[in-house]
mmCIF file of C-alpha atoms in Angstrom:
data_model
loop_
_atom_site.group_PDB
_atom_site.id
_atom_site.type_symbol
_atom_site.label_atom_id
_atom_site.label_comp_id
_atom_site.label_asym_id
_atom_site.label_seq_id
_atom_site.Cartn_x
_atom_site.Cartn_y
_atom_site.Cartn_z
ATOM 1 C CA MET A 138 84.955 19.331 -95.478
ATOM 2 C CA ASP A 139 87.054 18.473 -92.972
ATOM 3 C CA TRP A 140 85.989 16.430 -90.229
ATOM 4 C CA ASP A 141 87.043 17.242 -87.471
ATOM 5 C CA ASP A 142 84.940 20.723 -88.318
ATOM 6 C CA VAL A 143 81.943 17.544 -88.534
ATOM 7 C CA ARG A 144 82.522 16.723 -84.957
ATOM 8 C CA PHE A 145 81.870 20.066 -83.310
ATOM 9 C CA PHE A 146 78.686 20.771 -85.684
ATOM 10 C CA LEU A 147 77.510 16.953 -84.309
ATOM 11 C CA ALA A 148 77.748 17.571 -81.037
ATOM 12 C CA LEU A 149 76.711 21.154 -81.399
ATOM 13 C CA ALA A 150 73.630 19.662 -82.545
ATOM 14 C CA ARG A 151 73.396 16.718 -79.672
ATOM 15 C CA ALA A 152 73.966 19.187 -77.004
ATOM 16 C CA GLY A 153 71.545 22.259 -77.793
ATOM 17 C CA SER A 154 73.951 24.956 -76.124
ATOM 18 C CA ILE A 155 77.995 25.426 -76.481
ATOM 19 C CA ARG A 156 79.058 24.525 -73.115
ATOM 20 C CA GLY A 157 77.122 20.728 -73.668
ATOM 21 C CA ALA A 158 79.151 20.231 -77.486
ATOM 22 C CA GLY A 159 82.178 21.518 -74.714
ATOM 23 C CA VAL A 160 81.501 18.584 -72.677
ATOM 24 C CA LEU A 161 81.098 15.590 -74.720
ATOM 25 C CA LEU A 162 84.571 16.947 -76.738
ATOM 26 C CA GLN A 163 86.706 17.879 -73.728
ATOM 27 C CA VAL A 164 86.775 20.981 -75.413
ATOM 28 C CA SER A 165 86.338 24.539 -73.706
ATOM 29 C CA HIS A 166 83.077 26.432 -74.968
ATOM 30 C CA SER A 167 85.009 29.207 -75.765
ATOM 31 C CA THR A 168 86.301 26.436 -78.387
ATOM 32 C CA VAL A 169 83.563 25.399 -79.982
ATOM 33 C CA ALA A 170 81.717 28.554 -80.622
ATOM 34 C CA ARG A 171 85.173 29.249 -82.796
ATOM 35 C CA ARG A 172 85.035 26.448 -84.604
ATOM 36 C CA VAL A 173 81.482 26.151 -85.201
ATOM 37 C CA GLU A 174 82.054 30.083 -86.291
ATOM 38 C CA GLN A 175 84.342 29.318 -88.427
ATOM 39 C CA PHE A 176 82.428 26.037 -89.938
ATOM 40 C CA GLU A 177 79.543 27.748 -91.042
ATOM 41 C CA GLN A 178 81.918 30.950 -92.555
ATOM 42 C CA GLN A 179 83.681 28.505 -95.103
ATOM 43 C CA ILE A 180 81.137 26.399 -96.461
ATOM 44 C CA GLY A 181 78.959 29.907 -95.806
ATOM 45 C CA VAL A 182 75.576 28.655 -94.715
ATOM 46 C CA ARG A 183 74.127 29.152 -91.091
ATOM 47 C CA LEU A 184 74.022 25.889 -89.849
ATOM 48 C CA PHE A 185 72.220 27.152 -86.383
ATOM 49 C CA ASP A 186 70.213 29.654 -85.079
ATOM 50 C CA ARG A 187 70.854 31.119 -81.662
ATOM 51 C CA THR A 188 68.192 31.200 -79.099
ATOM 52 C CA PRO A 189 67.423 32.227 -75.996
ATOM 53 C CA LEU A 190 66.795 28.137 -75.441
ATOM 54 C CA GLY A 191 69.826 27.644 -77.138
ATOM 55 C CA TYR A 192 70.981 26.034 -80.223
ATOM 56 C CA VAL A 193 68.795 25.159 -82.911
ATOM 57 C CA LEU A 194 69.363 23.613 -86.523
ATOM 58 C CA THR A 195 69.044 25.401 -89.221
ATOM 59 C CA VAL A 196 66.842 23.860 -92.485
ATOM 60 C CA ALA A 197 70.668 23.563 -93.975
ATOM 61 C CA GLY A 198 71.951 22.271 -90.858
ATOM 62 C CA GLU A 199 68.552 19.485 -90.678
ATOM 63 C CA ASP A 200 69.693 18.638 -94.207
ATOM 64 C CA MET A 201 73.022 18.047 -93.193
ATOM 65 C CA ILE A 202 72.926 15.965 -89.929
ATOM 66 C CA GLU A 203 71.983 12.397 -91.337
ATOM 67 C CA THR A 204 75.136 12.840 -94.129
ATOM 68 C CA ALA A 205 77.148 14.094 -90.597
ATOM 69 C CA ASN A 206 76.136 11.265 -89.250
ATOM 70 C CA GLN A 207 76.624 8.283 -91.657
ATOM 71 C CA MET A 208 80.168 10.729 -91.864
ATOM 72 C CA GLU A 209 80.917 10.033 -88.101
ATOM 73 C CA LEU A 210 79.328 6.178 -88.544
ATOM 74 C CA ASP A 211 82.463 6.124 -91.042
ATOM 75 C CA MET A 212 84.986 7.518 -89.275
ATOM 76 C CA ASN A 213 84.483 5.538 -86.228
ATOM 77 C CA ALA A 214 84.538 2.345 -88.546
ATOM 78 C CA LEU A 215 87.821 2.985 -90.014
ATOM 79 C CA GLU A 216 89.683 3.910 -86.984
ATOM 80 C CA ARG A 217 88.623 0.716 -85.411
ATOM 81 C CA ARG A 218 89.395 -1.603 -88.591
ATOM 82 C CA LEU A 219 92.884 0.413 -88.094
ATOM 83 C CA LEU A 220 93.281 -0.048 -84.846
ATOM 84 C CA GLY A 221 91.781 -4.223 -85.167
ATOM 85 C CA GLN A 222 95.778 -4.366 -87.139
ATOM 86 C CA ASP A 223 97.460 -3.189 -84.602
ATOM 87 C CA GLY A 224 100.048 -5.903 -83.280
ATOM 88 C CA ARG A 225 101.887 -3.500 -80.430
ATOM 89 C CA LEU A 226 101.807 -4.220 -76.582
ATOM 90 C CA GLU A 227 101.514 -0.959 -76.090
ATOM 91 C CA GLY A 228 98.780 2.661 -76.537
ATOM 92 C CA ASP A 229 95.959 3.539 -75.029
ATOM 93 C CA ILE A 230 92.907 0.840 -73.465
ATOM 94 C CA ARG A 231 89.940 2.376 -72.473
ATOM 95 C CA ILE A 232 87.943 0.495 -70.129
ATOM 96 C CA THR A 233 83.804 1.220 -68.348
ATOM 97 C CA PHE A 234 83.548 -0.519 -65.172
ATOM 98 C CA PRO A 235 79.841 -0.483 -63.747
ATOM 99 C CA ASP A 236 80.559 0.838 -60.940
ATOM 100 C CA SER A 237 83.201 1.261 -57.583
ATOM 101 C CA LEU A 238 82.535 -2.246 -56.152
ATOM 102 C CA THR A 239 83.579 -3.612 -59.411
ATOM 103 C CA SER A 240 87.079 -2.016 -60.255
ATOM 104 C CA ASP A 241 87.284 -2.974 -55.799
ATOM 105 C CA ILE A 242 87.848 -6.601 -56.870
ATOM 106 C CA LEU A 243 89.656 -6.323 -60.027
ATOM 107 C CA MET A 244 91.569 -3.735 -59.114
ATOM 108 C CA PRO A 245 94.972 -6.080 -57.838
ATOM 109 C CA ASP A 246 94.275 -7.742 -61.103
ATOM 110 C CA ILE A 247 94.356 -4.958 -63.531
ATOM 111 C CA VAL A 248 97.763 -3.787 -61.194
ATOM 112 C CA THR A 249 99.465 -7.136 -61.687
ATOM 113 C CA PHE A 250 98.115 -6.795 -65.577
ATOM 114 C CA SER A 251 99.811 -3.081 -65.513
ATOM 115 C CA ARG A 252 103.174 -4.192 -64.719
ATOM 116 C CA GLU A 253 103.536 -6.868 -66.711
ATOM 117 C CA TYR A 254 102.337 -4.779 -69.762
ATOM 118 C CA SER A 255 103.707 -1.457 -68.868
ATOM 119 C CA GLU A 256 103.546 0.115 -72.578
ATOM 120 C CA ILE A 257 100.131 0.000 -72.216
ATOM 121 C CA ASN A 258 98.417 2.095 -70.376
ATOM 122 C CA LEU A 259 94.566 1.790 -69.281
ATOM 123 C CA GLU A 260 92.013 3.859 -68.453
ATOM 124 C CA LEU A 261 89.330 3.184 -66.054
ATOM 125 C CA VAL A 262 86.053 4.491 -66.154
ATOM 126 C CA LEU A 263 83.051 4.463 -63.633
ATOM 127 C CA SER A 264 80.153 4.837 -64.514
ATOM 128 C CA TYR A 265 76.490 3.183 -64.979
ATOM 129 C CA ARG A 266 76.538 4.691 -68.122
ATOM 130 C CA VAL A 267 76.433 2.162 -71.284
ATOM 131 C CA PHE A 268 78.893 3.080 -73.795
ATOM 132 C CA ASP A 269 78.321 2.851 -76.975
ATOM 133 C CA LEU A 270 82.259 1.224 -78.117
ATOM 134 C CA SER A 271 80.919 1.687 -81.729
ATOM 135 C CA LYS A 272 81.801 5.182 -81.718
ATOM 136 C CA ARG A 273 84.859 4.464 -79.736
ATOM 137 C CA GLU A 274 83.847 5.985 -76.007
ATOM 138 C CA ALA A 275 85.244 2.691 -75.000
ATOM 139 C CA ASP A 276 87.760 -0.546 -75.888
ATOM 140 C CA ILE A 277 86.587 -2.689 -73.634
ATOM 141 C CA ALA A 278 83.263 -2.617 -71.163
ATOM 142 C CA LEU A 279 82.808 -4.706 -68.245
ATOM 143 C CA ARG A 280 78.866 -4.590 -68.357
ATOM 144 C CA SER A 281 76.316 -6.139 -65.555
ATOM 145 C CA MET A 282 72.887 -7.259 -67.467
ATOM 146 C CA ARG A 283 70.019 -8.514 -65.860
ATOM 147 C CA CYS A 284 70.093 -12.643 -65.665
ATOM 148 C CA GLY A 285 69.439 -14.074 -69.393
ATOM 149 C CA SER A 286 69.456 -11.050 -71.394
ATOM 150 C CA LEU A 287 72.039 -10.495 -73.947
ATOM 151 C CA PRO A 288 74.075 -8.569 -75.200
ATOM 152 C CA PRO A 289 73.758 -5.809 -78.411
ATOM 153 C CA PRO A 290 74.625 -8.582 -81.334
ATOM 154 C CA HIS A 291 76.398 -6.261 -82.942
ATOM 155 C CA LEU A 292 79.783 -6.554 -80.107
ATOM 156 C CA ILE A 293 81.340 -10.100 -79.533
ATOM 157 C CA GLY A 294 82.346 -11.052 -75.797
ATOM 158 C CA ARG A 295 80.931 -13.840 -72.880
ATOM 159 C CA LYS A 296 79.662 -14.118 -70.059
ATOM 160 C CA LEU A 297 81.912 -13.569 -67.291
ATOM 161 C CA ALA A 298 80.139 -14.431 -63.835
ATOM 162 C CA THR A 299 76.694 -14.326 -62.635
ATOM 163 C CA ILE A 300 76.487 -11.563 -59.108
ATOM 164 C CA HIS A 301 74.903 -12.900 -56.562
ATOM 165 C CA TYR A 302 73.136 -10.580 -53.852
ATOM 166 C CA ALA A 303 71.720 -11.502 -50.835
ATOM 167 C CA HIS A 304 70.450 -9.441 -47.963
ATOM 168 C CA TYR A 305 72.901 -7.324 -44.595
ATOM 169 C CA ALA A 306 73.268 -6.166 -41.558
ATOM 170 C CA SER A 307 75.953 -4.264 -39.647
ATOM 171 C CA ARG A 308 77.482 -6.861 -36.513
ATOM 172 C CA GLN A 309 76.394 -3.940 -34.331
ATOM 173 C CA PHE A 310 72.728 -3.525 -35.818
ATOM 174 C CA LEU A 311 71.874 -7.012 -35.663
ATOM 175 C CA GLN A 312 73.034 -6.998 -31.641
ATOM 176 C CA GLU A 313 71.097 -3.354 -31.089
ATOM 177 C CA HIS A 314 68.121 -4.481 -33.108
ATOM 178 C CA ASP A 315 65.052 -7.452 -33.858
ATOM 179 C CA LEU A 316 63.979 -7.592 -36.504
ATOM 180 C CA ASP A 317 60.897 -10.086 -35.828
ATOM 181 C CA GLN A 318 59.369 -7.000 -33.812
ATOM 182 C CA LYS A 319 56.663 -4.825 -35.643
ATOM 183 C CA ASP A 320 56.707 -1.934 -35.782
ATOM 184 C CA GLY A 321 60.580 -1.677 -34.166
ATOM 185 C CA PRO A 322 63.364 0.609 -35.159
ATOM 186 C CA ALA A 323 65.298 -1.712 -37.833
ATOM 187 C CA HIS A 324 65.018 -0.667 -41.481
ATOM 188 C CA TRP A 325 65.597 -1.228 -44.409
ATOM 189 C CA ILE A 326 68.022 0.838 -47.045
ATOM 190 C CA ARG A 327 65.573 0.996 -50.130
ATOM 191 C CA TRP A 328 67.550 1.516 -54.012
ATOM 192 C CA ASP A 329 65.838 4.404 -55.607
ATOM 193 C CA GLU A 330 61.792 3.429 -54.525
ATOM 194 C CA ARG A 331 59.946 5.982 -53.400
ATOM 195 C CA GLU A 332 57.744 2.826 -51.472
ATOM 196 C CA LYS A 333 57.896 1.954 -47.997
ATOM 197 C CA SER A 334 58.221 -1.642 -48.800
ATOM 198 C CA PRO A 335 58.710 -2.449 -52.155
ATOM 199 C CA SER A 336 58.527 -5.817 -53.899
ATOM 200 C CA TRP A 337 62.311 -7.175 -53.115
ATOM 201 C CA ILE A 338 61.174 -5.890 -48.808
ATOM 202 C CA LYS A 339 58.103 -8.004 -48.953
ATOM 203 C CA ASP A 340 59.793 -10.961 -50.515
ATOM 204 C CA SER A 341 62.112 -10.959 -47.796
ATOM 205 C CA LEU A 342 62.195 -12.720 -44.496
ATOM 206 C CA TYR A 343 61.650 -9.451 -42.932
ATOM 207 C CA PRO A 344 58.272 -8.378 -44.540
ATOM 208 C CA GLU A 345 57.058 -6.598 -41.590
ATOM 209 C CA VAL A 346 60.384 -3.562 -41.683
ATOM 210 C CA THR A 347 59.933 -1.228 -43.470
ATOM 211 C CA GLY A 348 62.401 0.409 -45.895
ATOM 212 C CA ARG A 349 64.380 4.213 -44.557
ATOM 213 C CA HIS A 350 66.704 6.032 -47.348
ATOM 214 C CA ASN A 351 67.127 6.167 -50.657
ATOM 215 C CA LEU A 352 70.717 5.327 -51.682
ATOM 216 C CA ALA A 353 71.006 4.750 -55.189
ATOM 217 C CA ASN A 354 74.462 3.805 -55.489
ATOM 218 C CA GLY A 355 76.420 0.405 -54.802
ATOM 219 C CA MET A 356 79.203 2.049 -53.301
ATOM 220 C CA MET A 357 76.766 4.483 -50.787
ATOM 221 C CA GLN A 358 74.490 1.423 -49.381
ATOM 222 C CA LEU A 359 77.696 -0.785 -48.510
ATOM 223 C CA GLN A 360 79.327 1.726 -46.769
ATOM 224 C CA ALA A 361 75.676 3.065 -45.250
ATOM 225 C CA VAL A 362 75.282 -0.382 -44.341
ATOM 226 C CA ARG A 363 78.763 -0.989 -42.182
ATOM 227 C CA ALA A 364 77.700 2.399 -40.484
ATOM 228 C CA GLY A 365 74.331 0.855 -39.441
ATOM 229 C CA LEU A 366 72.244 2.996 -41.088
ATOM 230 C CA GLY A 367 69.994 0.159 -42.146
ATOM 231 C CA MET A 368 69.685 -3.539 -43.306
ATOM 232 C CA ALA A 369 70.731 -3.485 -47.545
ATOM 233 C CA SER A 370 70.606 -5.971 -50.267
ATOM 234 C CA LEU A 371 73.887 -5.926 -51.903
ATOM 235 C CA PRO A 372 76.255 -8.421 -53.445
ATOM 236 C CA CYS A 373 77.683 -10.527 -52.611
ATOM 237 C CA PHE A 374 81.479 -10.146 -53.997
ATOM 238 C CA ALA A 375 81.569 -6.984 -52.084
ATOM 239 C CA ALA A 376 79.662 -7.318 -48.229
ATOM 240 C CA ASP A 377 81.408 -11.008 -47.964
ATOM 241 C CA ARG A 378 84.490 -9.543 -48.610
ATOM 242 C CA ASP A 379 83.834 -7.135 -45.293
ATOM 243 C CA PRO A 380 84.120 -8.019 -41.768
ATOM 244 C CA ASN A 381 81.862 -5.952 -40.536
ATOM 245 C CA LEU A 382 79.294 -6.970 -42.561
ATOM 246 C CA VAL A 383 77.051 -10.436 -41.896
ATOM 247 C CA ARG A 384 73.805 -12.253 -43.847
ATOM 248 C CA LEU A 385 70.977 -11.758 -42.340
ATOM 249 C CA PRO A 386 69.419 -14.486 -40.315
ATOM 250 C CA GLY A 387 68.529 -17.116 -43.071
ATOM 251 C CA SER A 388 69.148 -14.674 -46.011
ATOM 252 C CA ILE A 389 69.678 -16.892 -48.800
ATOM 253 C CA SER A 390 72.380 -15.462 -52.119
ATOM 254 C CA HIS A 391 69.979 -15.253 -55.429
ATOM 255 C CA PRO A 392 71.479 -14.329 -58.925
ATOM 256 C CA TYR A 393 71.014 -10.575 -60.683
ATOM 257 C CA PHE A 394 72.943 -9.749 -62.755
ATOM 258 C CA ASP A 395 75.446 -11.149 -65.602
ATOM 259 C CA MET A 396 78.582 -9.906 -65.369
ATOM 260 C CA TRP A 397 79.743 -9.231 -69.210
ATOM 261 C CA ILE A 398 83.350 -8.592 -71.063
ATOM 262 C CA LEU A 399 82.700 -6.972 -74.222
ATOM 263 C CA SER A 400 83.835 -4.879 -77.416
ATOM 264 C CA HIS A 401 83.411 -4.120 -81.112
ATOM 265 C CA PRO A 402 84.363 -7.231 -83.544
ATOM 266 C CA ASP A 403 86.847 -4.621 -84.761
ATOM 267 C CA LEU A 404 89.339 -5.107 -82.217
ATOM 268 C CA LYS A 405 89.228 -8.749 -81.709
ATOM 269 C CA GLU A 406 93.033 -8.356 -84.009
ATOM 270 C CA THR A 407 94.393 -5.702 -81.490
ATOM 271 C CA ALA A 408 97.044 -7.381 -79.336
ATOM 272 C CA ARG A 409 96.578 -4.900 -76.444
ATOM 273 C CA MET A 410 92.731 -5.524 -76.567
ATOM 274 C CA ARG A 411 93.351 -9.235 -76.828
ATOM 275 C CA ILE A 412 95.735 -9.305 -74.323
ATOM 276 C CA PHE A 413 93.848 -7.713 -71.410
ATOM 277 C CA LYS A 414 90.808 -9.138 -72.167
ATOM 278 C CA ASP A 415 91.883 -12.736 -71.919
ATOM 279 C CA HIS A 416 93.788 -11.646 -68.355
ATOM 280 C CA ILE A 417 90.708 -9.981 -67.169
ATOM 281 C CA THR A 418 88.426 -13.180 -68.262
ATOM 282 C CA ARG A 419 90.850 -15.440 -66.378
ATOM 283 C CA ALA A 420 91.298 -13.103 -62.613
ATOM 284 C CA VAL A 421 86.580 -13.393 -63.074
ATOM 285 C CA LEU A 422 86.959 -16.581 -63.353
ATOM 286 C CA GLN A 423 89.130 -17.521 -60.510
ATOM 287 C CA LYS A 424 86.939 -15.450 -58.030
ATOM 288 C CA ALA A 425 83.994 -16.956 -59.854
ATOM 289 C CA PRO A 426 82.920 -18.477 -56.015
ATOM 290 C CA LEU A 427 82.860 -14.859 -54.843
ATOM 291 C CA TYR A 428 80.245 -13.364 -57.751
ATOM 292 C CA GLU A 429 77.971 -16.521 -56.493
ATOM 293 C CA GLY A 430 78.226 -15.556 -52.623
ATOM 294 C CA LYS A 431 80.354 -18.946 -51.914
ATOM 295 C CA LEU A 432 82.966 -17.766 -50.348
ATOM 296 C CA SER A 433 83.897 -21.408 -48.331
ATOM 297 C CA ALA A 434 85.284 -22.204 -51.929
ATOM 298 C CA VAL A 435 88.034 -19.643 -52.219
ATOM 299 C CA GLY A 436 88.926 -19.723 -48.454
ATOM 300 C CA HIS A 437 86.680 -17.255 -46.483
ATOM 301 C CA ARG A 438 84.860 -17.143 -43.719
#
C-alpha cells in the first residue's frame, strides 16, 4: 500500500469533499478524484460513498481510518527523525507567525538571517491558526499564548517576551473628541464582541465611551485607529512605534499574551532550525522593552 495513496484517502476523509481535500493537499480537485478512484480500484474496495452532501466513508473506509491515521503518525515521526539528523545550513524552514504585526517588527531580523544564510529558504505563514508541528504543518512556530499558559508538552521551546497592550487613538482623534463627554461622538473599536460595552471597555478609564464597529484583526485595528475610526486596545510594540498614535491619557500597559518560540523535539538537532531559532530568540529578547510597552528603554519617544 503506497503511503501517498493513503495521504489522499485521509485528506478526503477529513475534508468530506474533493475540493476541500485538494486545498489540504495543495493539488487540483481532479487530481484528488483520480488518485482516490485509482486507490479504490487497486485495493478492490470502495472506501467512500458519493452523496449529494459530499464523500462519506463506507464501512471499509471506517475500518481503514484508524490504521491510516497511525501510518500518518509513523511517517511524520520518521520524517522528523531523518530531518533531525541534517547538519547542513541549507534547505527549507516553514515558520508560522500569529499575525502580520508580529512579522513586521521581526522582518529586519529575518532579512539579516536570510543574507547571512543564503542557502536557507524561509517560508513565512501568517495565521491565527495553531499549526500542528507534529504533522510538519510548520517547522517553527512563534505563538502568542495567554499569560501563564503553557504550550503542549510534546513541543520544546521557550517564552521570549510578554506582550503588553494599552489604549490608543490618533492624535487628531484626541484633538477632535472630548473623552469625558458622556454620550459624545467618541467611541471604541471592538474586536469581535457584539455588546456595546464589553468588559475591557467597562474596566478602562473611559467606560462611558461605548463601542462601535468590529475588527477582529490586529493590523486592521491599527490601521483603523490611525485613520481616526475610533479608540482601541492595541499591542504596544506596534502602536508605540507609530508616530500618528498616542496612548489615551492615563492608559497604562498591561500584559496580555506571552510569546513563545516552539518546535518539535525531533528537529532540535537540525542545524538550520537551530540556527534560525537562536537568531530569532536573540532578536526578540533585544526588543523585550518594546514588547512590554517600555519604549523609553529602547530610545523611542
